[in-house]
PDB file of C-alpha atoms in Angstrom:
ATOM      1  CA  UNK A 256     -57.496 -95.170  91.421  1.00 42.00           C
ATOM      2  CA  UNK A 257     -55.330 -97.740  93.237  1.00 43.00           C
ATOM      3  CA  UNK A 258     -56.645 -99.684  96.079  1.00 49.00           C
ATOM      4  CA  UNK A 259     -52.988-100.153  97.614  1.00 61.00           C
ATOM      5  CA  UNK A 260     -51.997 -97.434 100.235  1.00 87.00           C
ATOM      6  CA  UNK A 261     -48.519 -96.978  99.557  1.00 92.00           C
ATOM      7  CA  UNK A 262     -48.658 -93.375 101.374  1.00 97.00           C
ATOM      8  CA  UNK A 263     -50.404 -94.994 104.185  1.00 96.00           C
ATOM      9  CA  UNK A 264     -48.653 -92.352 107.395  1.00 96.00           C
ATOM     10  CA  UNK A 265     -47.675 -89.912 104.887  1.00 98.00           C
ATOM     11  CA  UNK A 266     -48.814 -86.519 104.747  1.00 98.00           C
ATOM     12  CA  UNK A 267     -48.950 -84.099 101.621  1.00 98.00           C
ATOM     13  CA  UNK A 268     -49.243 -81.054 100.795  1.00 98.00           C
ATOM     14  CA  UNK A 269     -50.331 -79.710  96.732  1.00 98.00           C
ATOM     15  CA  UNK A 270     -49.888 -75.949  96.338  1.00 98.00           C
ATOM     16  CA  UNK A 271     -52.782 -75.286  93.432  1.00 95.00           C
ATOM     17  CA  UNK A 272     -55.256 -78.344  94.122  1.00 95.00           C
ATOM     18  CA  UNK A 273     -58.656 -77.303  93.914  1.00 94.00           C
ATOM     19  CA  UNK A 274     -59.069 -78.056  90.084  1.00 94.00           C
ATOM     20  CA  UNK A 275     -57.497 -79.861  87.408  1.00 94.00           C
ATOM     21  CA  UNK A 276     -54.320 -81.248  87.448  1.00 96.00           C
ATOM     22  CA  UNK A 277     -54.078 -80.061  91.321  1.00 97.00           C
ATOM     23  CA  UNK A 278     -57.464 -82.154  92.204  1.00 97.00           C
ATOM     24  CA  UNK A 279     -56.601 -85.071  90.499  1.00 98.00           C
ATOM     25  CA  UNK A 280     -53.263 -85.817  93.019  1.00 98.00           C
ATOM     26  CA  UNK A 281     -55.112 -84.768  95.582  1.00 98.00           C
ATOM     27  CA  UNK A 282     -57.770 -87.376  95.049  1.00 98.00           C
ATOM     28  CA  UNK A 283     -54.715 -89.399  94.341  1.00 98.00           C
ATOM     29  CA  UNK A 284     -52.595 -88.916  97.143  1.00 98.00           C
ATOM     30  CA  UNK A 285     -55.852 -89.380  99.909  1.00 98.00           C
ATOM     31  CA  UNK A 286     -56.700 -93.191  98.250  1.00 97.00           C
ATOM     32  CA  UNK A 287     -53.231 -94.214  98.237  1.00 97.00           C
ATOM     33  CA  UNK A 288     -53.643 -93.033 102.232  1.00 97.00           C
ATOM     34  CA  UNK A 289     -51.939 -89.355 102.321  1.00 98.00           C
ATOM     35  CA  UNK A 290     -53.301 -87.174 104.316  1.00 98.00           C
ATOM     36  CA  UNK A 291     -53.260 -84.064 102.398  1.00 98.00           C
ATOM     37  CA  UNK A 292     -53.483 -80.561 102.354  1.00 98.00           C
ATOM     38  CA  UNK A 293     -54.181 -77.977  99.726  1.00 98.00           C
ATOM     39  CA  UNK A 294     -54.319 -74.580  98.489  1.00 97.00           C
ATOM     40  CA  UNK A 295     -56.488 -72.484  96.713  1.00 96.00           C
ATOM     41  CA  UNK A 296     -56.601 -68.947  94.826  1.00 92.00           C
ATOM     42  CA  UNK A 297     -60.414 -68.038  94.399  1.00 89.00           C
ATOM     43  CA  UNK A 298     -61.683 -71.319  94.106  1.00 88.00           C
ATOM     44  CA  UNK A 299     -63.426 -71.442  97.478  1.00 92.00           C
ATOM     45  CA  UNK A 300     -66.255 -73.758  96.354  1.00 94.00           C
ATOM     46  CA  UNK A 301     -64.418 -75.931  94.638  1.00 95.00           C
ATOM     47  CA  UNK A 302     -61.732 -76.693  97.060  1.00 96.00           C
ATOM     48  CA  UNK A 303     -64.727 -77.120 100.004  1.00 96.00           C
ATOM     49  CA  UNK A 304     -66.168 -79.685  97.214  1.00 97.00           C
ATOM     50  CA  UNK A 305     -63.190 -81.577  96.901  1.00 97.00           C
ATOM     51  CA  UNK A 306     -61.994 -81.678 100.269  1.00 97.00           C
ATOM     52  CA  UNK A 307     -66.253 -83.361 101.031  1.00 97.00           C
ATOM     53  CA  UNK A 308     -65.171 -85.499  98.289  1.00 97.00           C
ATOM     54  CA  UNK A 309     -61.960 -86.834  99.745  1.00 98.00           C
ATOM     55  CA  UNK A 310     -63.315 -87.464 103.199  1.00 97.00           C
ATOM     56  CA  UNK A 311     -66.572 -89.520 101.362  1.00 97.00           C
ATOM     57  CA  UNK A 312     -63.925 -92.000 100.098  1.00 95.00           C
ATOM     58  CA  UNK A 313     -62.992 -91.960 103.539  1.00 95.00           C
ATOM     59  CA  UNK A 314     -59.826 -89.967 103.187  1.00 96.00           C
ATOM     60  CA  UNK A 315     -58.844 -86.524 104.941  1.00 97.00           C
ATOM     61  CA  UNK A 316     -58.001 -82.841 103.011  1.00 98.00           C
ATOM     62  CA  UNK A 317     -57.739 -79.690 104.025  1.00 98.00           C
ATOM     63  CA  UNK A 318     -57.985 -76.556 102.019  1.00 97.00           C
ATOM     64  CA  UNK A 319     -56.098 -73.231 102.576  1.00 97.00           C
ATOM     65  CA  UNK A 320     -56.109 -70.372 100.580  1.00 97.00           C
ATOM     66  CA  UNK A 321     -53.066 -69.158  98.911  1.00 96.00           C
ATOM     67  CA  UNK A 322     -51.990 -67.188  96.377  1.00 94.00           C
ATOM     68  CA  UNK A 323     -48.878 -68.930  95.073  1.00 94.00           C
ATOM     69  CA  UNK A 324     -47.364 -64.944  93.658  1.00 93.00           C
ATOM     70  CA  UNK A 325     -47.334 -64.280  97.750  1.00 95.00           C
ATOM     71  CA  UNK A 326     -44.250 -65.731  99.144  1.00 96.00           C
ATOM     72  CA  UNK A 327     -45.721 -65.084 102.837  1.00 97.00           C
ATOM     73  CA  UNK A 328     -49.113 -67.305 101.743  1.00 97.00           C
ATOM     74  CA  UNK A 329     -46.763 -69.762 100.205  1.00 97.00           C
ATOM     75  CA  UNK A 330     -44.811 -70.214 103.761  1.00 98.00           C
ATOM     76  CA  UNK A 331     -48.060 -70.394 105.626  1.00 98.00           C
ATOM     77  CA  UNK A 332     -49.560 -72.316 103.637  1.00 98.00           C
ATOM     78  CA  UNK A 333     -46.797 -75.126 104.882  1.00 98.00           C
ATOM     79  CA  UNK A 334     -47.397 -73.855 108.570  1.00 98.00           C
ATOM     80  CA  UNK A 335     -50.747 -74.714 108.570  1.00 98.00           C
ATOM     81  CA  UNK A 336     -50.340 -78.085 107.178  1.00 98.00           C
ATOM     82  CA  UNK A 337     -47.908 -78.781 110.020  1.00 98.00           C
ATOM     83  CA  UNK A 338     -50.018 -77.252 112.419  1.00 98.00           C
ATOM     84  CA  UNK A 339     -52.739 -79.888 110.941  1.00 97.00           C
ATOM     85  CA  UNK A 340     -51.124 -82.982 110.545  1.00 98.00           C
ATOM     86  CA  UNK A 341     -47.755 -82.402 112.509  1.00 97.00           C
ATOM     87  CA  UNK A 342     -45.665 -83.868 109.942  1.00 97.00           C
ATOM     88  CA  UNK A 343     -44.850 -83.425 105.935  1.00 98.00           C
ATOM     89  CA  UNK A 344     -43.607 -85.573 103.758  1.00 98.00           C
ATOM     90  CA  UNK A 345     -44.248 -84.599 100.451  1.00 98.00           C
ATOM     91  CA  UNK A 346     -44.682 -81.547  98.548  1.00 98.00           C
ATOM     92  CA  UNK A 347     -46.659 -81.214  94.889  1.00 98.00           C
ATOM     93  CA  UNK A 348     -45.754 -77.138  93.326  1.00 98.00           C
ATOM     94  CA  UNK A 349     -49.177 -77.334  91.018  1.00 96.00           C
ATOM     95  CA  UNK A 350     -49.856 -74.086  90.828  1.00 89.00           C
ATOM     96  CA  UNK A 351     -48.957 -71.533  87.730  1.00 88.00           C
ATOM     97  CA  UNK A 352     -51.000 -69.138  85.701  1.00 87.00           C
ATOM     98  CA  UNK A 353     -51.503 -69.059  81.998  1.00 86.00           C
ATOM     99  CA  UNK A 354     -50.598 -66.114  79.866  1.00 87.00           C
ATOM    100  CA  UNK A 355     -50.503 -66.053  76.401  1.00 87.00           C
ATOM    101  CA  UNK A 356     -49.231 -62.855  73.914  1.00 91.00           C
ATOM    102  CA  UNK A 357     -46.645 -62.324  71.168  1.00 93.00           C
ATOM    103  CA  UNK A 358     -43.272 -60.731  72.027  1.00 93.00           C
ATOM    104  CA  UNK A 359     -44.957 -57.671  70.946  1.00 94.00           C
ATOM    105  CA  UNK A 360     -48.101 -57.938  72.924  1.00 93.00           C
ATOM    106  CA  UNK A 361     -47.791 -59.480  76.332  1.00 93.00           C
ATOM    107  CA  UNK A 362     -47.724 -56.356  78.332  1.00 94.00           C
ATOM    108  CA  UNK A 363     -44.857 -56.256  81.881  1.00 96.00           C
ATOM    109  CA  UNK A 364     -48.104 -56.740  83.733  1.00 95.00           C
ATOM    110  CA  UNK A 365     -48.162 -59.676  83.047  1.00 94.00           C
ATOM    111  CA  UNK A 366     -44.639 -60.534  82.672  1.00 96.00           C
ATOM    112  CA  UNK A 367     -44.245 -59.895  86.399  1.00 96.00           C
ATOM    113  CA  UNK A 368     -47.646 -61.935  87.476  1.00 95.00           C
ATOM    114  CA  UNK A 369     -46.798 -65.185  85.933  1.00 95.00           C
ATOM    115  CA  UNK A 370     -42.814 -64.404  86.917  1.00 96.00           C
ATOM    116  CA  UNK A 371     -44.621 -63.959  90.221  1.00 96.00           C
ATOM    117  CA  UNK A 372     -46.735 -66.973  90.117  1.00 95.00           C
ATOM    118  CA  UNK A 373     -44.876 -70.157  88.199  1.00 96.00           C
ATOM    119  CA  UNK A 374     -41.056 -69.069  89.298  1.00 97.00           C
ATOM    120  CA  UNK A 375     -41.003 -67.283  92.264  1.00 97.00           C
ATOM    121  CA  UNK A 376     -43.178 -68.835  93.820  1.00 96.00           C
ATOM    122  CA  UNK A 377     -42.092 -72.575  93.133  1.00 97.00           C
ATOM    123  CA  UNK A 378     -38.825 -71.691  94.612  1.00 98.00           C
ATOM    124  CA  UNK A 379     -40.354 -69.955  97.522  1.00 98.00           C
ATOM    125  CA  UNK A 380     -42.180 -73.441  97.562  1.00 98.00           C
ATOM    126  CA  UNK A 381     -39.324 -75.331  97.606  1.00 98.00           C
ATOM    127  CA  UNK A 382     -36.880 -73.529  99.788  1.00 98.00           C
ATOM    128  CA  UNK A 383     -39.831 -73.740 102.562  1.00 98.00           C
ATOM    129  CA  UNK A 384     -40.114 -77.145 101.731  1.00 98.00           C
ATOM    130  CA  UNK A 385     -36.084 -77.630 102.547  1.00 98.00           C
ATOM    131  CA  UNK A 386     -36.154 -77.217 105.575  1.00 97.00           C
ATOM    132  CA  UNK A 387     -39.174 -79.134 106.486  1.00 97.00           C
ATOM    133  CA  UNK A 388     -39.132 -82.187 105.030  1.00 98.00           C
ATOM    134  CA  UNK A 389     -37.114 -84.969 106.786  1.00 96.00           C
ATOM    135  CA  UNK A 390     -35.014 -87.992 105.359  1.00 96.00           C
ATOM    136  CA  UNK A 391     -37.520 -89.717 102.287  1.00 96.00           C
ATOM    137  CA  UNK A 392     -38.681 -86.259 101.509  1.00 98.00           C
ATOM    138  CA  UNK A 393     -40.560 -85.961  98.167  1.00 98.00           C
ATOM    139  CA  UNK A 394     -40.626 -82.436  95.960  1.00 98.00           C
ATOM    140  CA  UNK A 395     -42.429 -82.614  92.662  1.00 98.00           C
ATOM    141  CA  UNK A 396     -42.826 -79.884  90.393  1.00 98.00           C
ATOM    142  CA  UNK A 397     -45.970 -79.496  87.615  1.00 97.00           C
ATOM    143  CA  UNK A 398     -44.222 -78.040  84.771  1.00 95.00           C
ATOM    144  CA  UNK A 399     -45.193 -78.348  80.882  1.00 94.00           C
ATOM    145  CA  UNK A 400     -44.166 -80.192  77.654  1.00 92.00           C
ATOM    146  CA  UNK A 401     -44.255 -76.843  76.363  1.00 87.00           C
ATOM    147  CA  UNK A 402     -40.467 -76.893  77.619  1.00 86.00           C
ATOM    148  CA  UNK A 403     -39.417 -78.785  75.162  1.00 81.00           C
ATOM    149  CA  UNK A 404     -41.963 -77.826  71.735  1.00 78.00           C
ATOM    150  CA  UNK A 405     -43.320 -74.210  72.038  1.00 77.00           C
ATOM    151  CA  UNK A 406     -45.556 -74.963  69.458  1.00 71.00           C
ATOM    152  CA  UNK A 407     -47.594 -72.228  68.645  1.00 79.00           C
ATOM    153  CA  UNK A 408     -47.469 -68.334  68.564  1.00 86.00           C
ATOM    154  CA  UNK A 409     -47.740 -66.783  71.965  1.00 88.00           C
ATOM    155  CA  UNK A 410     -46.322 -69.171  73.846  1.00 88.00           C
ATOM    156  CA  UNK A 411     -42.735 -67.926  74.365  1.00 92.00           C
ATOM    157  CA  UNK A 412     -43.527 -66.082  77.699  1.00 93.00           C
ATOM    158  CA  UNK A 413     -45.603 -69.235  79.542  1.00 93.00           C
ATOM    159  CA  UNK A 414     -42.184 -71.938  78.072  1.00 93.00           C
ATOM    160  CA  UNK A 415     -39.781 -69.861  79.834  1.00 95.00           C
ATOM    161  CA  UNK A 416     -41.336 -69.830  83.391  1.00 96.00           C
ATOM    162  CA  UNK A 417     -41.369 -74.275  83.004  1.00 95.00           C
ATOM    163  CA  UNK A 418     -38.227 -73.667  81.701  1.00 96.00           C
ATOM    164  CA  UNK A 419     -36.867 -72.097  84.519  1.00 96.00           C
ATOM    165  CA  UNK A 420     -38.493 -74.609  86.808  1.00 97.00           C
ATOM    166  CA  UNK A 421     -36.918 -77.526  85.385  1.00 97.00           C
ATOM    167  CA  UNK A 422     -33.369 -76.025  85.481  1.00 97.00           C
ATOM    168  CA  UNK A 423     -34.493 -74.793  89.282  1.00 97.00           C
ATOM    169  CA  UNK A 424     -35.434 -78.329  90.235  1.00 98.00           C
ATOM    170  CA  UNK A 425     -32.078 -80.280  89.060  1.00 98.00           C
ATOM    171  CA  UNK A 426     -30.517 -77.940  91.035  1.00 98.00           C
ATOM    172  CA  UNK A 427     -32.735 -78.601  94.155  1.00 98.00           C
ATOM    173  CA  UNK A 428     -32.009 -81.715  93.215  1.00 98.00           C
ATOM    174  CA  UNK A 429     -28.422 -81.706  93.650  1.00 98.00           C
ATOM    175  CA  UNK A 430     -28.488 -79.623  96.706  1.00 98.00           C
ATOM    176  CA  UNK A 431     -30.665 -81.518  98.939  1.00 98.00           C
ATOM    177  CA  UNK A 432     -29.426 -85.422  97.830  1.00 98.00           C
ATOM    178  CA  UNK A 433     -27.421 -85.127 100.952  1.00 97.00           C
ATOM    179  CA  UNK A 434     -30.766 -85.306 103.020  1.00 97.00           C
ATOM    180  CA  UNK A 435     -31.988 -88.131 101.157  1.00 97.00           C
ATOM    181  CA  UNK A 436     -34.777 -86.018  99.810  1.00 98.00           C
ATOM    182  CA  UNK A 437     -35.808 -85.973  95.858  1.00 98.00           C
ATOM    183  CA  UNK A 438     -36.858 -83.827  93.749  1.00 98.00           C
ATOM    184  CA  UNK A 439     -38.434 -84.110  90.354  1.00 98.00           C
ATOM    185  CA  UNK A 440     -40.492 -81.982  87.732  1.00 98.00           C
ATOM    186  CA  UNK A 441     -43.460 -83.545  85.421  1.00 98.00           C
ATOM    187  CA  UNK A 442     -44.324 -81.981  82.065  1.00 96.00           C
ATOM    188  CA  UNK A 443     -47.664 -82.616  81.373  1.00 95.00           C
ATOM    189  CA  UNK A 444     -48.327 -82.058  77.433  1.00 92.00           C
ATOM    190  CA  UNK A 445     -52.466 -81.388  76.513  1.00 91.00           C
ATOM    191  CA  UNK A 446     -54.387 -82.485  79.186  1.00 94.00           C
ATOM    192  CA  UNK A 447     -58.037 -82.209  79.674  1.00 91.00           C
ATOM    193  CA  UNK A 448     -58.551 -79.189  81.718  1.00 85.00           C
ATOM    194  CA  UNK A 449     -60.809 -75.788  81.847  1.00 76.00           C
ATOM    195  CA  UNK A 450     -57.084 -74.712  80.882  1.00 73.00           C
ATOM    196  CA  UNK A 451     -57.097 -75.917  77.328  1.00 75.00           C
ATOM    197  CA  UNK A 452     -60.903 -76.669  76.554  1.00 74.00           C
ATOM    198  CA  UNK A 453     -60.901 -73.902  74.578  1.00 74.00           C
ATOM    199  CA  UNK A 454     -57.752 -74.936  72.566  1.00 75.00           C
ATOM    200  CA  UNK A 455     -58.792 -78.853  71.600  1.00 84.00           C
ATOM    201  CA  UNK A 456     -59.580 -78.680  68.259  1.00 82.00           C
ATOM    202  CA  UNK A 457     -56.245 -76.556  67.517  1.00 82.00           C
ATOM    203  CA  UNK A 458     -54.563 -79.105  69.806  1.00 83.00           C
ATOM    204  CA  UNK A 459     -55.493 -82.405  68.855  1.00 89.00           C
ATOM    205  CA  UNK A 460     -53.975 -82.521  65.257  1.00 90.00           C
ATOM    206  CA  UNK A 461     -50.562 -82.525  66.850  1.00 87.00           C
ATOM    207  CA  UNK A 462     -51.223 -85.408  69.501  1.00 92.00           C
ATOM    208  CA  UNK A 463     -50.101 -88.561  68.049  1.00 94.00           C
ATOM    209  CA  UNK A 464     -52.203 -90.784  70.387  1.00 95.00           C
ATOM    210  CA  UNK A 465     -55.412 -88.633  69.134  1.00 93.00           C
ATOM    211  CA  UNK A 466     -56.716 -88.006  72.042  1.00 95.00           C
ATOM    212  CA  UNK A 467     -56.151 -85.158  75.370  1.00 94.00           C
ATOM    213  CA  UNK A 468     -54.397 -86.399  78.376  1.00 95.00           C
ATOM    214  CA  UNK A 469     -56.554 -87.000  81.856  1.00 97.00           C
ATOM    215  CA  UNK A 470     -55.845 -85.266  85.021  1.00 97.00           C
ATOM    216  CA  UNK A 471     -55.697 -89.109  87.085  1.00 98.00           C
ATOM    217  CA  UNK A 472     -52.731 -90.126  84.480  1.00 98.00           C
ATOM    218  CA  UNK A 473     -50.879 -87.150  85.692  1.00 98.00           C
ATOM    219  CA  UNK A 474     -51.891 -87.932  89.567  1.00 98.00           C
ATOM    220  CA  UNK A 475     -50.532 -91.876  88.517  1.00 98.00           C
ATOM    221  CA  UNK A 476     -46.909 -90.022  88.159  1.00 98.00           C
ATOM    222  CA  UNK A 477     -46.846 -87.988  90.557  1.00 98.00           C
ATOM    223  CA  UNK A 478     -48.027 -90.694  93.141  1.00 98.00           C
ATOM    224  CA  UNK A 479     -45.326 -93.282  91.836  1.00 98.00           C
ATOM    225  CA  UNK A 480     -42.442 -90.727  92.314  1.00 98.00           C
ATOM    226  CA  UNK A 481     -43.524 -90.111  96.141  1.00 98.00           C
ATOM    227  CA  UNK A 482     -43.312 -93.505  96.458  1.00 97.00           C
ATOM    228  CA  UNK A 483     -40.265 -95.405  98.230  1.00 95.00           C
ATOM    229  CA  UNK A 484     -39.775 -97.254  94.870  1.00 95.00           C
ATOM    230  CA  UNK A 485     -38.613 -94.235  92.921  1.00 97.00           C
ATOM    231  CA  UNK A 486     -36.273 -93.132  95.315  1.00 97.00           C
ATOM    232  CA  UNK A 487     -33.544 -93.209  92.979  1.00 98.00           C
ATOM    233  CA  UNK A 488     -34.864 -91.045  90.919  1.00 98.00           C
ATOM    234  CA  UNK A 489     -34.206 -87.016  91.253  1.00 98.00           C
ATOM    235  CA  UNK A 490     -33.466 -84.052  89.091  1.00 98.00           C
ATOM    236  CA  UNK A 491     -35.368 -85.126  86.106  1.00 98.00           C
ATOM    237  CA  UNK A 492     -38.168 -84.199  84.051  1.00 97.00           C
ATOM    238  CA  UNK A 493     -40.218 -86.194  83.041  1.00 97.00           C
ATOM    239  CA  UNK A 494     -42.983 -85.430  79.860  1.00 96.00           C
ATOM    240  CA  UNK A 495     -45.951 -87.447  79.779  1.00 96.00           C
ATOM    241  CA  UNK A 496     -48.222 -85.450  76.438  1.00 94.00           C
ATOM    242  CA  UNK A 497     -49.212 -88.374  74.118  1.00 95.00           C
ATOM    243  CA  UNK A 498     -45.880 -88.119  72.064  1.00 94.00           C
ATOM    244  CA  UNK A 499     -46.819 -83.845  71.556  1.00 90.00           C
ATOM    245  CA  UNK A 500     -43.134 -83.348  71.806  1.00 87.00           C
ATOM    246  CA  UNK A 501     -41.494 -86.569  69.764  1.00 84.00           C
TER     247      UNK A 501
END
């Protein structure tokens, strides 16, 4: 982690930070001096945990639950950070769900869960986030490399929800540049997760840099591009997955 506090004032808010990817910017975001609130599905003990561990580094998280498929929880979820911290100045969509199947085998069930869960309910994120955030405003999207190299069997279903996010966010993009307010997507590639733990040895062959991705290099990102510095920079996507996709 960085000892400079470039969000020093700032308040966040990560939809899907209890684990992972999610925990990682949240750790992030609190030592570059973000105050920051997050949201949870079922991970109760694990968001308590890492909101204990924020506040021992002298930092300051708190955890709501949300399911991310439930625009209503999604809006709240935004009240209550408000209601907390009284202002909001950036916005992390983490969360999504995992579903693999062939054509022939995912079943509508859950076609309409992770519909539910990685598009509808990033742009119910985001069009609460519109009309919250003020001039400066930061909007970052977690998407997948998996965009741009399906890769494997199965996959088809889980590329076409990132898909849809990273064509949703250049739009955003476009419509809120007026406002000063950015908007970009990252597509993590393998990273080391209880997501893909089960997939490393079928994974690794087809990293060039040998090795899985860590959760902090995808917090680094995401806590650059909520910086001032990168304020020209909106309506992209940007793949960090060990050259996965070259």
């Amino acid at each position: 982690m960085t000892n400079q506090r470039e969000h020093e004032g700032k308040v966040a808010l990560v939809l899907g930070g209890s684990r992972g990817i999610g925990a990682a910017i949240v750790e992030r975001l609190a030592a570059d001096g973000a105050k920051v609130a997050f949201t949870y599905a079922s991970s109760a003990d694990q968001a308590a945990a890492l909101a204990a561990r924020v506040a021992s580094s002298g930092g300051e998280a708190a955890a709501f639950r949300a399911d991310s498929a439930d625009v209503a929880d999604v809006e709240s979820a935004f009240d209550l950070t408000l209601e907390r911290f009284g202002r909001l100045d950036i916005v992390v969509v983490n969360a999504g769900i995992l579903r693999l199947g062939t054509i022939d085998q995912i079943s509508i069930e859950d076609f309409d869960r992770i519909v539910a869960v990685n598009i509808r309910g990033v742009f119910a994120a985001l069009r609460k986030a519109a009309t919250v955030l003020g001039k400066g405003g930061r909007i970052l999207t977690i998407g997948s490399n998996i965009v741009d190299r399906v890769g494997f069997p199965g996959a088809g279903l889980y590329a076409m929800t990132k898909a849809a996010v990273a064509t949703l966010v250049k739009g955003a993009a476009i419509d809120l540049a007026s406002r000063g307010i950015t908007v970009n997507n990252i597509q993590p590639g393998p990273i080391a997760t209880d997501m893909t733990k089960e997939h490393v040895d079928f994974i690794l062959p087809n990293v060039p840099l040998g090795r899985m991705g860590q959760p902090q290099e995808i917090a680094g990102l995401t806590s650059y591009l909520a910086r001032d510095e990168a304020a020209f920079a909106t309506g992209a996507s940007l793949t960090m997955d060990g050259g996965y996709s070259v």
